[in-house]
Amino acid sequence: MKRIEGISKLTGRERYVDDLPLEGFLWGATVRSPAARGRIKAIHFGTDIDWSQFVIVDHRDIPGPNEVAMIERDMPILAASEVRHAHEAILCLAHPDRHELRRAVASVRVEIEPEEPYLDFVAEPTQSQIQYGSDNVFKHIAVNKGDVEQALAEADVIIEGVYETGAQEHVYIEPQGMVAWEDDAGVLRLTGSLQCPYYVLNALMHGLNRTAEQVRVIQASTGGAFGGKEDYPSIIGLHTALLTLKAGCPVKMIYDRGEDLAATTKRHPSHIRHRTGFARDGRLLAQDIDIRLDAGAYVTLSPVVLSRCVIHAAGPYQCANVRINGQAVMTNRVPFGAFRGFGAPQSHFANERHMDAAARQLGIGPAELRRINLIRDGQQTATGQVINDGTDRVGLLDDALSRADYGRLREAHRAFNASNPYRRRGIGIATFHHGAGFTGSGEVDLASVVNVAGLADGRVEVQVANTEMGQGALTVLTQIAAARLGYDTNDIVIAPADTALVPNSGPTVASRTAMVVGFLIEQACDDLQAGVMQAAACDQRPVGAHLKQAIQIVVSQTEDHQPIIGSATYGKPPDVHWDEATYTGSAYGTYAWAAYVASVEVDLRTFVTTVTDFVAVQEIGTVLNEGLARGQIEGGVVQAIGWALSEECLWDEQGGMSNAQLTNYIIPTSCDVPLNIDVGFVENPYAYGAQGAKGIGELPMDGPAAAVLNAIADATGVNPTVVPMTPERLMELLVPNE
Amino acid sequence: MSDQTAHGTVPIACSINGRAYSLDVQVNERLLDVLRYRLGLTGTKEGCGEGECGACTVLLDGLPVNSCLVPAYQVDGRSVETVEGTDEQWAAHLHEHGTTQCGACTPGVVMTARWLDDTNPEDLSVREALAGNLCRCTGYRGICEGIKATLKARQQSSNEEGNP
Ligand code: FES
Ligand code: FES
């Protein structure tokens, strides 16, 4: 099935938040902190502006507590007395003219009494830099399995390495945007570019001191998100709402690219240390892993990002002794948040680069070292979860290697390198996994609800809060419902993601939509069929045309033709047990598994790395829609190649992003990436996913950086340990300064 | 230029998607804003406002330009084509190939593709022509294949029309 909203997008008819018709509105904008840390002494309003024409909102205009409701409530909606990072929001302004508004924002000078910022998350903070607890650590997580010290003492070889990754910006092509207005009934309505309507709803209820009935959040068509529109819409949503309430008219706030780059969340920078014990024959005996993530100025989603980072840190390998210590550290940078992969890309980069470095030191081929250690059915992960899914992980790797023609290419590259004066080719591997759905007891806590409604005309409406943001959710969820009911896909309607119309089926994150929400849709469809069967007194479960007809009859017999509803609430699969206190058990209901192979060419004159070929083989349960699935893998691989090679946030002395422009924050163009990514799927249905599907969206972000840097190592003989491996960094490795 | 002079207006006459317009535009107004906010042609997107992303690509006298960098007054006497003025055949063809995901880059991509179709430049590949259209979703394969297939189909159908 083709993408449902494809034609609408291709003709330009699709309406995003800034495209919605709106009259009598003001534009909103934000005044931000110029400093990394300090006390707000004074706010000076420029004298060349007629301020009587502006609506101005500060922290005193907030009806509820000055807190953005997230995991913790440490982040103010608008800074009141202190700032914790550059570009933190202090005031919001609104005016009918966008140019005037820009002039006004520029004319406000915020005077800050500076305090010493903590910007280097790897260094221990000094006393005066401590702002959270005794050590600035937001969250500690430890995993302990077996006896690591004992195993290291007995290991034949101990291999150590330190790996670092930088911040990555989402660069959804549509920037953050929100429109707010109060309707005639006094309900505050908010529509915008967002992933999780109920997250925004909760934040509005808390900050504006309103009940759920007094707020309504509606997703507008969303031009890319990748996690960047998971938590941030709560902030811009609150700002827009505050302006609307004060102005008494609709307010629209659309970030320009510079503001979006500078002020919104990004992928957590990481610093990961591995100390690993091997037997001479390559068997992993002990993994000792220290993880430090830069969380930025506020907690946001960092504890959960750290959790996923820790759980994936030991990779898809069997090892009896594992110790992982993870810390998410508060710094005076912009808060880091959700980004496709959610901690796992950092872990897998470190672990897969480390495996390659180990292979080299052990004198074992990188593929062979992975074959030896890949987890087999019946073995346990670092958290003690027994893997028993029947997936042949070694077979997956061998499939990827044979698609890549690995053996022959390696030889060909060697010959090429020997004869070429300045070009070097290499090939690299990564094997990895991604836990699908929320971590640990997350899905149980969410208790997602899905409804499906049989309508008067017999069509069925799927009511979920999950959103289309380019990944194909509308299409896949339609397919799932149609298949379950025996319907034509044209007879399935997906309700708008509007909190007044759909139940809370949980956020659109964590690769959970098709798998978890889709599975709930199947159950809700079953419930609908059972309800119709009873109401229509059928003697068997109606499907297809019979169901459609039966729904028409049942609905026509009700008073005022109310739709008949089928419903489902999340229930934990029976064999999933997780202990949050000890970090043991089934961290995820299931995992997707993958083996990626990258070929690169490095130019020794420019130090530019080009990815020439890429093979991505994965086991993702059932493939629900091959075209969309392939699009997810290709897009994820390219986004990860950007992270690996070119995307670098540079920081000024106040800790703010100094390259907040697409001119010098470099994402891949069509000319920078291979267009021949060979995507392979291996199917192995998962019992608790829709039609057997597992999550897919984040997986392709996890492996490419390691595969690409492993290929650079293979090509050049250096040991690159930092992402992004820009030409400048590679030059330093290849031409150590004289 | 001081902010005061930035408020002056200029009368312009131009053609947009084949329709004649007479407008008074501000000297600091961008073509992108005229299209989106005055004429309601919201298909053209703003992704960066600095000429980097290509989401705002339109054809100006047949050439692809970033409408976020074009002052509206420069359009006086010229013709503009946007995604809204594009034959729906384009969408129908591109739809077959995973050319769009989130859709934010899509209208700009369609306009670049139309330019390729119009001019058929010999020394430029589809991939090279698209270097100015950033896409964060697709990885570009779907876009390039979609455009290639569309160009081919259009070529064939125009050949058939030419030789009945
Ligand atoms: S908006 Fe014009 S190039 Fe990005
Ligand atoms: S489809 Fe989302 S940016 Fe291209």
CSV table of C-alpha atoms and ligand atoms in Angstrom, one decimal, chain B residues 32 45-56 66 68, ligand 1:
chain,number,residue,atom,x,y,z
B,32,LEU,CA,8.4,33.3,-0.2
B,45,LYS,CA,7.9,25.9,2.5
B,46,GLU,CA,10.4,27.7,4.6
B,47,GLY,CA,13.1,25.3,6.0
B,48,CYS,CA,15.9,27.7,6.7
B,49,GLY,CA,15.4,31.2,5.3
B,50,GLU,CA,19.0,31.4,4.3
B,51,GLY,CA,19.2,29.6,1.0
B,52,GLU,CA,20.5,26.3,2.2
B,53,CYS,CA,17.7,23.8,2.3
B,54,GLY,CA,15.8,24.3,-0.9
B,55,ALA,CA,12.3,23.8,0.7
B,56,CYS,CA,11.3,27.1,-0.8
B,66,ASN,CA,15.4,29.8,-3.3
B,68,CYS,CA,13.5,32.9,0.7
C,1,FES,S1,14.0,28.2,3.1
C,1,FES,FE1,14.9,28.9,1.3
C,1,FES,S2,16.5,27.7,1.1
C,1,FES,FE2,15.8,27.1,3.0
